[in-house]
XYZ file of C-alpha atoms in Angstrom:
711
model
C 57.094 -20.757 29.220
C 60.796 -21.667 29.233
C 63.178 -19.083 30.609
C 65.321 -17.153 28.153
C 68.810 -18.516 27.935
C 71.639 -16.262 29.020
C 73.963 -15.210 26.231
C 77.469 -16.629 26.346
C 80.126 -13.992 25.776
C 82.828 -15.396 23.527
C 85.851 -13.204 22.896
C 87.212 -15.260 20.050
C 85.632 -17.646 17.625
C 85.694 -21.087 19.275
C 87.486 -23.883 17.480
C 85.631 -27.013 16.480
C 87.560 -29.197 18.924
C 87.164 -26.809 21.857
C 83.465 -26.442 21.169
C 82.897 -30.199 21.019
C 84.904 -30.736 24.201
C 82.973 -28.028 26.014
C 79.598 -29.440 25.013
C 80.644 -33.008 25.788
C 81.842 -32.002 29.253
C 78.659 -30.051 29.901
C 76.503 -33.041 28.988
C 78.570 -35.270 31.258
C 78.260 -32.852 34.171
C 74.548 -32.102 33.874
C 71.512 -34.267 33.227
C 69.143 -31.288 33.228
C 68.030 -30.999 29.613
C 67.033 -27.336 29.661
C 70.447 -26.323 30.970
C 72.224 -28.309 28.241
C 69.950 -26.980 25.471
C 70.378 -23.367 26.555
C 74.143 -23.773 26.548
C 74.069 -25.563 23.182
C 72.176 -22.823 21.322
C 74.480 -20.145 22.742
C 77.604 -22.096 21.799
C 76.371 -22.935 18.292
C 75.202 -19.367 17.572
C 78.588 -18.028 18.624
C 80.359 -20.674 16.559
C 78.320 -20.033 13.402
C 78.202 -16.266 13.869
C 74.480 -16.143 13.098
C 71.728 -13.986 14.534
C 69.606 -16.689 16.127
C 69.883 -20.356 17.023
C 66.871 -22.094 18.491
C 65.730 -25.599 19.393
C 62.224 -26.482 18.306
C 60.521 -29.460 19.971
C 57.596 -31.332 18.413
C 54.506 -32.098 20.477
C 52.556 -35.384 20.082
C 49.893 -33.588 17.980
C 52.495 -32.352 15.465
C 52.642 -28.789 16.731
C 55.845 -27.489 18.229
C 57.396 -25.039 20.657
C 60.668 -23.144 20.816
C 62.232 -24.332 24.083
C 65.737 -22.859 23.817
C 67.043 -19.824 21.983
C 70.101 -17.586 21.621
C 69.866 -14.229 19.792
C 72.668 -11.862 18.800
C 71.952 -8.286 19.901
C 68.200 -8.684 19.272
C 68.697 -8.595 15.496
C 65.783 -10.993 15.186
C 62.678 -11.117 17.395
C 62.575 -13.732 20.142
C 60.472 -16.859 19.575
C 61.277 -18.517 22.893
C 58.245 -20.211 24.441
C 56.005 -19.674 21.404
C 53.987 -22.533 19.921
C 53.687 -23.222 16.186
C 50.821 -25.146 14.540
C 51.435 -28.583 13.049
C 50.869 -27.197 9.545
C 53.969 -25.012 9.727
C 56.108 -28.127 9.278
C 53.892 -30.538 7.316
C 54.126 -34.344 7.689
C 56.049 -34.665 4.419
C 58.755 -32.326 5.705
C 58.964 -34.186 9.017
C 59.179 -37.507 7.186
C 61.972 -36.063 5.053
C 63.985 -35.220 8.146
C 63.543 -38.744 9.508
C 64.492 -40.376 6.233
C 67.352 -38.127 5.149
C 68.967 -37.426 8.528
C 70.349 -34.393 6.635
C 70.708 -30.715 7.429
C 68.815 -28.302 5.176
C 70.562 -25.040 4.254
C 68.572 -22.309 2.554
C 69.888 -19.150 0.919
C 66.739 -17.039 0.759
C 67.745 -14.449 -1.911
C 68.769 -17.127 -4.425
C 65.912 -19.381 -3.244
C 67.883 -22.616 -3.607
C 69.293 -25.168 -1.255
C 73.052 -25.270 -1.140
C 73.167 -29.032 -1.718
C 72.521 -29.077 -5.496
C 69.860 -28.461 -8.096
C 67.970 -30.782 -10.514
C 66.626 -29.637 -13.860
C 63.090 -30.912 -13.208
C 63.097 -31.143 -9.441
C 59.940 -31.052 -7.338
C 59.727 -28.800 -4.301
C 58.842 -30.323 -0.958
C 55.464 -28.628 -1.208
C 54.681 -30.983 -4.101
C 55.508 -34.078 -2.060
C 53.277 -36.243 0.096
C 54.395 -38.414 2.996
C 54.230 -41.390 0.629
C 56.450 -39.578 -1.882
C 59.054 -38.887 0.765
C 58.963 -42.512 1.870
C 59.220 -43.949 -1.652
C 61.399 -41.557 -3.690
C 65.210 -41.843 -3.651
C 66.895 -39.303 -1.402
C 68.772 -37.786 -4.336
C 65.490 -36.738 -5.945
C 64.234 -35.212 -2.695
C 67.240 -33.360 -1.313
C 68.451 -31.744 -4.528
C 65.644 -29.269 -5.222
C 64.772 -25.550 -5.216
C 63.351 -24.000 -2.074
C 59.560 -24.041 -1.717
C 58.111 -20.565 -2.459
C 55.937 -21.004 0.619
C 59.034 -21.683 2.722
C 60.730 -18.583 1.274
C 57.715 -16.462 2.161
C 57.575 -18.027 5.632
C 61.231 -17.239 6.414
C 61.006 -13.779 4.868
C 58.090 -12.961 7.167
C 60.337 -13.899 10.070
C 63.076 -11.562 8.824
C 65.325 -14.501 7.928
C 67.611 -14.529 4.865
C 69.622 -17.670 5.677
C 68.495 -20.808 7.467
C 70.193 -23.991 8.592
C 68.094 -26.823 10.025
C 69.337 -30.071 11.576
C 66.902 -32.735 12.821
C 67.162 -33.995 16.391
C 66.204 -37.668 16.555
C 65.351 -39.660 19.661
C 64.590 -43.381 19.491
C 64.508 -43.198 15.677
C 61.774 -40.538 15.812
C 61.889 -36.824 15.052
C 62.118 -35.167 18.472
C 62.789 -31.624 17.270
C 64.909 -29.332 15.134
C 68.103 -27.364 15.658
C 67.626 -24.181 13.633
C 70.024 -21.344 12.804
C 68.628 -18.087 11.349
C 70.499 -15.112 9.965
C 69.094 -11.770 8.873
C 71.459 -11.700 5.869
C 72.521 -14.307 3.310
C 75.231 -16.475 4.789
C 77.204 -19.500 3.641
C 78.896 -22.074 5.833
C 81.912 -24.192 5.187
C 81.508 -27.932 4.974
C 83.677 -28.294 8.057
C 81.448 -25.965 10.077
C 78.345 -27.826 9.013
C 79.935 -31.117 10.010
C 80.846 -29.632 13.397
C 77.285 -28.430 13.961
C 76.048 -31.891 13.025
C 78.377 -33.371 15.652
C 77.032 -30.872 18.190
C 73.497 -31.877 17.247
C 74.484 -35.481 17.891
C 75.686 -34.408 21.352
C 72.329 -32.720 21.935
C 70.526 -35.957 21.032
C 72.702 -37.727 23.605
C 71.597 -35.151 26.182
C 67.979 -35.736 25.165
C 68.392 -39.493 25.648
C 70.063 -38.948 29.031
C 67.316 -36.583 30.115
C 64.710 -39.107 29.028
C 66.365 -41.805 31.118
C 66.622 -39.411 34.064
C 62.971 -38.460 33.733
C 61.937 -42.113 33.611
C 64.060 -42.896 36.672
C 62.603 -39.969 38.590
C 59.077 -40.984 37.630
C 59.735 -44.543 38.780
C 61.228 -43.306 42.037
C 58.292 -40.944 42.557
C 55.830 -43.712 41.838
C 57.598 -46.100 44.210
C 57.645 -43.429 46.911
C 53.910 -42.869 46.510
C 53.174 -46.601 46.597
C 55.333 -46.978 49.711
C 53.574 -44.059 51.376
C 50.117 -45.463 50.641
C 51.208 -48.965 51.688
C 52.500 -47.607 54.997
C 49.192 -45.841 55.598
C 47.231 -48.991 54.774
C 49.153 -50.932 57.403
C 49.143 -48.234 60.078
C 47.525 -48.987 63.463
C 44.704 -46.455 62.931
C 41.062 -47.611 62.674
C 40.336 -48.887 59.169
C 37.677 -46.205 58.334
C 40.158 -43.444 59.158
C 42.887 -45.194 57.160
C 40.658 -45.507 54.085
C 39.667 -41.815 54.222
C 43.307 -40.729 54.425
C 44.349 -43.118 51.638
C 41.514 -41.936 49.372
C 42.601 -38.316 49.834
C 46.225 -39.214 49.068
C 45.323 -41.131 45.901
C 43.165 -38.264 44.609
C 45.921 -35.720 45.216
C 48.778 -37.714 43.663
C 46.917 -37.938 40.315
C 45.840 -34.277 40.576
C 42.171 -35.104 40.975
C 39.586 -32.786 42.519
C 37.493 -35.356 44.383
C 37.129 -39.084 44.902
C 34.959 -41.883 46.198
C 35.688 -45.282 47.694
C 32.615 -47.502 47.647
C 32.904 -50.908 49.337
C 30.272 -53.618 49.330
C 29.356 -55.179 52.657
C 31.591 -58.112 53.444
C 28.494 -60.164 54.189
C 25.232 -60.405 52.287
C 23.325 -58.706 55.107
C 25.944 -55.988 55.701
C 25.541 -52.419 54.395
C 27.978 -50.905 51.906
C 30.562 -48.365 53.064
C 31.151 -45.087 51.224
C 34.177 -42.831 51.790
C 34.374 -39.483 49.972
C 36.827 -36.654 49.481
C 36.066 -33.304 47.843
C 32.807 -32.034 46.353
C 30.563 -34.857 45.164
C 27.814 -35.148 42.541
C 24.456 -35.581 44.272
C 21.771 -37.843 42.778
C 18.079 -37.428 43.582
C 16.353 -39.603 46.189
C 19.652 -40.373 47.895
C 20.625 -42.651 45.041
C 24.204 -43.907 45.209
C 26.333 -43.180 42.158
C 27.858 -46.670 42.170
C 24.444 -48.295 41.712
C 23.947 -46.565 38.341
C 24.292 -48.281 34.965
C 27.870 -47.217 34.214
C 29.404 -48.540 37.442
C 27.356 -51.724 37.480
C 28.316 -52.467 33.883
C 31.990 -52.104 34.762
C 31.548 -54.515 37.633
C 29.946 -57.220 35.496
C 32.145 -56.730 32.419
C 33.907 -60.018 31.672
C 36.995 -59.360 29.594
C 40.269 -60.949 28.687
C 42.952 -58.668 30.171
C 44.918 -59.021 26.915
C 41.896 -58.475 24.640
C 42.196 -55.518 22.195
C 40.165 -52.436 23.153
C 37.936 -52.501 20.059
C 37.132 -56.198 20.523
C 36.222 -55.524 24.144
C 33.733 -52.836 23.151
C 32.134 -55.182 20.617
C 31.266 -57.571 23.455
C 29.335 -54.840 25.259
C 25.561 -55.031 24.904
C 25.277 -51.328 25.723
C 27.363 -50.041 22.786
C 26.845 -50.378 19.063
C 27.267 -48.472 15.803
C 28.368 -44.842 16.191
C 28.502 -45.181 19.978
C 31.182 -47.855 19.601
C 33.466 -45.606 17.554
C 33.002 -42.596 19.865
C 33.501 -44.559 23.052
C 36.639 -46.250 21.774
C 38.212 -42.817 22.209
C 36.611 -41.756 25.504
C 36.601 -45.000 27.493
C 39.997 -46.667 27.911
C 40.178 -50.098 29.458
C 43.480 -51.310 30.788
C 44.730 -54.743 31.653
C 44.348 -56.911 34.680
C 42.631 -54.742 37.328
C 40.887 -52.788 34.517
C 40.820 -49.080 35.400
C 38.289 -47.240 33.210
C 39.223 -43.672 32.215
C 36.678 -41.205 30.787
C 38.285 -37.985 29.605
C 34.967 -36.182 29.005
C 31.892 -37.340 30.908
C 29.626 -35.383 28.553
C 30.798 -37.508 25.609
C 30.124 -40.828 27.353
C 26.561 -42.135 26.635
C 26.656 -44.640 29.490
C 26.723 -41.706 31.923
C 23.612 -40.003 30.519
C 21.396 -41.157 33.388
C 23.639 -39.513 36.036
C 24.857 -36.404 34.151
C 22.315 -34.102 35.854
C 24.169 -34.746 39.121
C 27.312 -33.229 37.552
C 25.772 -30.072 36.054
C 26.324 -27.966 39.158
C 29.899 -29.217 39.569
C 33.024 -28.385 37.563
C 33.782 -32.121 37.198
C 34.674 -33.054 33.615
C 36.663 -36.318 33.773
C 36.579 -39.435 35.871
C 38.532 -42.621 36.394
C 36.972 -45.731 37.896
C 38.804 -48.804 39.097
C 36.653 -51.778 40.053
C 38.101 -53.455 43.130
C 37.912 -57.219 43.231
C 39.707 -60.110 44.844
C 39.655 -63.046 42.441
C 36.030 -63.437 41.422
C 34.746 -61.561 44.470
C 33.818 -57.893 43.802
C 34.792 -55.515 46.596
C 33.679 -52.116 45.280
C 34.899 -49.111 43.281
C 37.579 -46.459 43.520
C 36.409 -43.370 41.599
C 38.484 -40.243 40.986
C 37.056 -37.009 39.535
C 38.829 -34.191 37.728
C 37.545 -30.672 37.194
C 37.521 -28.982 33.823
C 40.584 -26.884 33.059
C 41.419 -23.703 31.171
C 44.198 -23.927 28.593
C 46.449 -20.968 27.863
C 48.805 -21.318 24.872
C 50.938 -18.571 23.353
C 51.144 -19.006 19.576
C 53.557 -17.423 17.126
C 51.282 -15.319 14.934
C 47.549 -15.658 14.326
C 46.787 -18.811 12.422
C 43.573 -19.812 10.671
C 42.967 -23.521 9.917
C 40.613 -22.574 7.057
C 41.859 -24.386 3.916
C 40.833 -21.402 1.789
C 43.539 -19.409 3.572
C 46.269 -22.016 3.267
C 49.089 -19.489 3.269
C 51.837 -18.558 5.693
C 51.187 -15.888 8.254
C 52.249 -12.364 7.469
C 53.193 -11.703 11.085
C 54.694 -13.794 13.853
C 53.497 -11.527 16.634
C 52.572 -13.643 19.643
C 48.908 -14.127 20.529
C 47.338 -16.007 23.403
C 44.763 -18.727 22.849
C 42.657 -19.135 26.005
C 40.143 -21.989 26.125
C 37.880 -22.493 29.119
C 36.152 -25.626 30.371
C 38.417 -28.141 28.644
C 38.582 -31.848 29.463
C 41.919 -33.169 30.648
C 43.148 -36.527 29.381
C 44.220 -39.286 31.745
C 47.761 -40.365 30.940
C 48.820 -43.996 30.878
C 51.280 -43.263 33.713
C 48.468 -41.932 35.911
C 46.278 -44.925 35.146
C 49.124 -47.338 35.875
C 49.721 -45.572 39.197
C 46.041 -45.836 40.136
C 46.104 -49.505 39.158
C 49.079 -50.124 41.428
C 47.577 -48.180 44.324
C 44.234 -49.863 43.769
C 45.922 -53.244 44.028
C 47.365 -52.357 47.435
C 44.028 -50.896 48.479
C 42.275 -54.101 47.431
C 44.671 -56.231 49.438
C 44.249 -53.999 52.495
C 40.446 -54.128 52.274
C 40.521 -57.871 51.791
C 42.977 -58.262 54.642
C 40.686 -56.239 56.901
C 37.692 -58.328 55.919
C 39.595 -61.501 56.528
C 40.591 -60.098 59.881
C 36.967 -59.336 60.746
C 35.909 -62.844 59.743
C 38.819 -64.331 61.641
C 37.915 -62.344 64.748
C 34.345 -63.564 64.657
C 35.473 -67.116 64.129
C 37.959 -66.773 66.967
C 35.271 -65.665 69.367
C 33.123 -68.668 68.449
C 36.029 -71.072 68.687
C 37.137 -69.646 72.047
C 33.679 -70.288 73.437
C 33.799 -73.918 72.347
C 37.390 -74.956 72.699
C 40.176 -73.040 74.438
C 42.801 -75.362 72.996
C 42.163 -74.091 69.482
C 42.993 -70.586 70.686
C 46.369 -71.837 71.968
C 47.039 -73.555 68.657
C 46.147 -70.392 66.752
C 48.501 -68.323 68.888
C 51.285 -70.798 68.224
C 50.618 -70.607 64.492
C 50.714 -66.805 64.600
C 54.011 -66.918 66.476
C 55.429 -69.306 63.881
C 54.222 -66.982 61.155
C 55.874 -64.030 62.904
C 59.182 -65.876 63.229
C 59.001 -66.861 59.594
C 58.293 -63.260 58.616
C 61.251 -62.060 60.699
C 63.477 -64.646 59.045
C 62.350 -63.676 55.544
C 62.601 -59.962 56.331
C 66.140 -60.198 57.682
C 67.298 -62.506 54.903
C 65.782 -60.248 52.252
C 67.528 -57.206 53.731
C 70.935 -58.886 53.816
C 70.609 -60.390 50.351
C 69.459 -57.160 48.734
C 72.642 -55.158 49.389
C 75.189 -57.445 47.634
C 72.639 -58.395 44.984
C 71.906 -54.746 44.164
C 75.622 -53.949 44.127
C 76.337 -56.852 41.774
C 73.517 -55.899 39.391
C 74.420 -52.191 39.391
C 78.077 -52.777 38.538
C 77.233 -55.462 35.987
C 74.870 -52.981 34.355
C 77.662 -50.407 34.242
C 79.917 -53.035 32.631
C 77.226 -54.119 30.194
C 76.563 -50.559 29.029
C 80.260 -49.656 28.941
C 80.052 -46.814 31.482
C 83.756 -46.746 32.296
C 86.483 -44.447 31.092
C 89.650 -46.504 31.408
C 90.926 -50.049 32.159
C 91.511 -49.160 35.819
C 87.871 -48.187 36.269
C 86.798 -51.332 34.400
C 88.886 -53.492 36.750
C 87.455 -51.664 39.756
C 83.895 -52.398 38.601
C 84.754 -56.066 38.050
C 86.357 -56.341 41.518
C 83.377 -54.727 43.271
C 80.889 -56.948 41.430
C 82.976 -60.054 42.232
C 83.255 -59.161 45.935
C 79.530 -58.470 46.143
C 78.813 -61.825 44.484
C 81.125 -63.554 46.993
C 79.252 -61.895 49.880
C 75.958 -62.974 48.339
C 77.133 -66.593 48.042
C 78.341 -66.560 51.664
C 74.969 -65.293 52.899
C 73.074 -67.853 50.828
C 75.308 -70.639 52.134
C 74.605 -69.549 55.716
C 70.857 -69.489 55.100
C 70.923 -72.879 53.378
C 72.960 -74.366 56.227
C 70.464 -73.102 58.814
C 67.536 -74.402 56.771
C 69.206 -77.787 56.360
C 70.020 -78.021 60.085
C 66.514 -76.964 61.154
C 64.992 -79.503 58.775
C 67.097 -82.267 60.337
C 68.884 -83.081 57.086
C 72.352 -82.167 58.327
C 74.368 -85.244 59.311
C 77.830 -85.609 60.797
C 80.457 -88.226 60.097
C 82.892 -88.495 62.992
C 86.490 -89.243 62.196
C 89.931 -88.616 63.605
C 90.905 -85.020 62.764
C 94.505 -83.770 62.838
C 94.126 -80.495 64.739
C 97.629 -78.992 64.185
C 97.292 -79.488 60.433
C 93.804 -77.992 60.332
C 94.898 -74.963 62.367
C 97.851 -74.397 60.032
C 95.400 -74.286 57.128
C 93.265 -71.744 58.989
C 96.356 -69.679 59.733
C 97.211 -69.588 56.033
C 93.627 -68.658 55.205
C 93.589 -65.625 57.507
C 97.190 -64.546 57.022
C 96.296 -61.835 54.406
C 93.686 -60.285 56.702
C 96.091 -60.510 59.657
C 98.722 -58.582 57.723
C 96.255 -56.082 56.311
C 94.803 -55.108 59.696
C 98.057 -55.520 61.630
C 96.496 -58.077 64.002
C 98.558 -61.010 65.255
C 97.113 -64.516 64.899
C 98.493 -66.717 67.679
C 97.804 -70.473 67.742
C 98.451 -72.607 70.833
C 97.524 -76.229 70.070
C 98.185 -78.779 72.834
C 96.084 -81.597 71.291
C 96.991 -83.644 68.227
C 93.700 -85.319 67.337
C 89.983 -85.077 68.060
C 86.963 -87.145 67.037
C 84.814 -84.808 64.890
C 83.401 -84.162 61.428
C 86.368 -82.525 59.689
C 84.357 -80.387 57.264
C 82.018 -79.045 59.906
C 84.816 -78.433 62.418
C 86.660 -76.422 59.779
C 83.475 -74.402 59.118
C 83.117 -73.626 62.849
C 86.753 -72.495 63.145
C 86.477 -70.375 59.988
C 83.296 -68.649 61.232
C 84.783 -67.907 64.661
C 88.049 -66.565 63.227
C 86.169 -64.469 60.660
C 84.108 -62.909 63.474
C 87.224 -62.284 65.558
C 88.998 -60.410 62.755
C 85.789 -58.652 61.737
C 85.204 -57.066 65.147
C 88.872 -56.424 66.048
C 90.682 -53.282 64.919
C 93.948 -53.775 66.831
C 95.646 -56.257 69.129
C 95.562 -59.998 68.552
C 93.435 -63.057 67.868
C 94.421 -66.167 69.843
C 93.364 -69.797 69.247
C 93.970 -72.199 72.129
C 93.338 -75.976 72.139
C 93.601 -78.028 75.329
C 92.299 -81.318 76.648
C 90.461 -81.480 79.974
C 87.837 -83.420 81.885
C 84.225 -82.292 81.888
C 81.284 -83.536 83.907
C 78.694 -85.124 81.665
C 75.618 -86.984 82.959
C 77.130 -87.186 86.432
C 80.526 -88.522 85.357
C 83.779 -86.992 84.147
C 84.454 -87.356 80.430
C 87.517 -86.231 78.430
C 86.829 -83.332 76.064
C 88.855 -81.150 73.729
C 88.335 -77.453 74.456
C 88.934 -74.955 71.626
C 88.722 -71.223 72.293
C 89.032 -68.217 69.972
C 89.799 -64.996 71.840
C 90.120 -61.478 70.401
C 90.821 -57.968 71.671
C 87.909 -56.463 69.738
C 84.788 -54.497 70.564
C 83.378 -56.932 73.132
C 79.738 -57.032 74.320
C 77.685 -56.849 77.482
C 78.032 -60.228 79.146
C 74.289 -60.656 79.615
C 73.772 -60.568 75.845
C 76.181 -63.439 75.150
C 73.553 -66.175 74.868
C 71.358 -64.080 72.571
C 74.101 -63.919 69.938
C 73.607 -67.627 69.189
C 70.042 -66.897 68.012
C 69.506 -66.357 64.265
C 70.030 -62.810 62.921
C 70.999 -61.396 66.332
C 73.894 -58.994 66.864
C 74.772 -56.951 69.933
C 72.833 -53.881 68.735
C 71.609 -52.191 65.559
C 74.769 -50.101 65.154
C 76.869 -53.283 64.926
C 74.879 -54.476 61.909
C 75.028 -51.060 60.284
C 78.799 -50.797 60.768
C 79.924 -54.370 60.170
C 77.024 -55.898 58.206
C 76.319 -59.628 58.180
C 73.253 -61.783 58.659
C 73.907 -62.725 62.287
C 73.874 -66.406 61.284
C 77.560 -67.196 61.914
C 77.361 -68.057 65.618
C 73.993 -69.741 65.105
C 75.516 -72.137 62.579
C 78.510 -72.746 64.870
C 76.187 -73.615 67.758
C 74.131 -76.030 65.644
C 77.206 -77.759 64.195
C 78.950 -78.111 67.568
C 75.793 -79.596 69.085
C 75.467 -82.020 66.146
C 79.014 -83.231 66.960
C 77.989 -83.702 70.623
C 79.691 -80.609 72.027
C 78.794 -77.326 73.729
C 79.593 -73.695 72.895
C 79.456 -70.457 74.880
C 80.646 -66.845 74.731
C 82.376 -64.707 77.334
C 83.228 -61.000 77.423
C 84.214 -58.576 80.154
C 82.202 -55.811 78.517
C 82.325 -53.419 75.604
C 85.860 -52.760 74.412
C 87.221 -55.669 76.456
C 87.366 -58.323 73.734
C 85.422 -61.564 73.310
C 86.189 -65.265 73.784
C 84.125 -68.009 72.156
C 84.788 -71.488 73.525
C 83.434 -74.849 72.447
C 84.116 -78.411 73.535
C 84.020 -81.693 71.641
C 83.862 -85.126 73.298
C 87.107 -87.014 72.855
C 86.674 -90.586 74.033
C 89.877 -92.664 74.192
C 90.586 -94.840 71.161
C 89.564 -98.506 71.772
């Protein structure tokens, strides 16, 4: 039952503007719906000066509950937490709210609405849902109050009532109701203000709905991640499956579960894992060999086929059984979980029901596990029967002969024992997702068992095949590492870009400065994403042997001036001097690729340097190559940055490698920059190496390019 809202003490009557501002700010600051609703009813009651303001929410079955309430000095009895039957607000009245989008104001003593009166008007009690849908609004809204409605409000001690519908996604979500123990009239301006406040409440409802959906998605993802981690843990597979079964049962609030797996070979026995109290069949019969489970396994269905059409294809159902089972057996797409809300209403379970009589089990959900056309087994989850406890507002009899309002609204408790609990679509979707991961893990384990047997046979016959297999596994591992690292580095700028673009798309900014900030962040993230993709594509192209160089005479002083201009903004921003000492005019190299190498090295130097200087030095010297001295151009980029341990220098030229994990967390990057530099320098016939005196001592990256004399 919802908690009673605290009364807001208001010394003076709030103005319309102040009230709207207060509610708008509260909705912006809080996404918790109950908190916003409790504040709204208190504010509106104080504003209107009435005895009670409540918010009434409709349930899917048409009944409703008071979920927020504010009462002035207990002049009217509290209805907070009480449920009301669907008949209290009939479908025609609910349809009227949806169609009219109008407030209804009732003055009980005069028994008329304050809108207007027609000479031969019908009351809403005379209208059907079709009438409300077809008649003009003018003929519906301008009418006397229903005598039944007058009697209903009088029984509640109400002499004046104002009702405003709360719509969510074009559907009637609930009602904002103001009651007063005496006749009371409201100005048009006050009614308009309350309507605006109701609109703010609908915004809060929409926000809360989005928040709830986001939390449910996050919770579902967390559960899937937890189960996935368990499935890939190093524990023995039987222990893993027992733990996973228990987790799946608990996350959908089941009482017990079974995981039945066929033998992975024709001569292998089936495996059964259980959790919780199980139904026991005579003669040690296994539940999964009964008619219901076997029929599910052999059912051939189009995953997009309508439910009724699917039942018509079943040889086991016909006539009345078809209509009854359309409600109790729900078949969902793709991996086809089957949900039975009440096992005692499912005829296909008649042959095994005696096994359930001594157990409190009332519902079950079965997901056949299969990989392609190969059946693997069943995941079965049981639920116990439940007791429902609902507090209603006044005793209500559904007997049509007593189709009158209740004379008293005193609360009474309806307690029902042994009720079946429905499986929600969210729960079934979650089981489907978890069952998919479970299927893949089982199949992966079976493939592993088959692979192990094959490996033993192959090792006996040919040791070379074992070496080839190990090499293939190593290649697969390296590929996985590459994909894992690339995915991690791509996800951050991609997620940032999408998040800020979504904010821009939905207009979640308050001023032009915030709009420009969002655009700048999205643009920078997109630039980072393009840079990472370019690095990955360059590595892939180099490794595939499709990267070619075209040697030409490159003007080094001019190229270095361009680099100096490129990094001048960063040099000024960080206060780091960029010093260039070029003692060579020309070199034979691929101009584009040489520029890429210099840009990568300078970017790294500025990235890992917080103070000091970055120095580029170009000299010409002789280098021993193949036993003879050859002229080379030596280019070095030195910084006064963080430095590294000297023994790790060579490792930094490997893909995705940085000095340690903290470097990647602090500075980011894919670790591909030096790798690309190394590959490009080698393609141009040169060599590259890194030197550092240790952490905090700066780093120097040097590379050479052959520079034969011009003929």
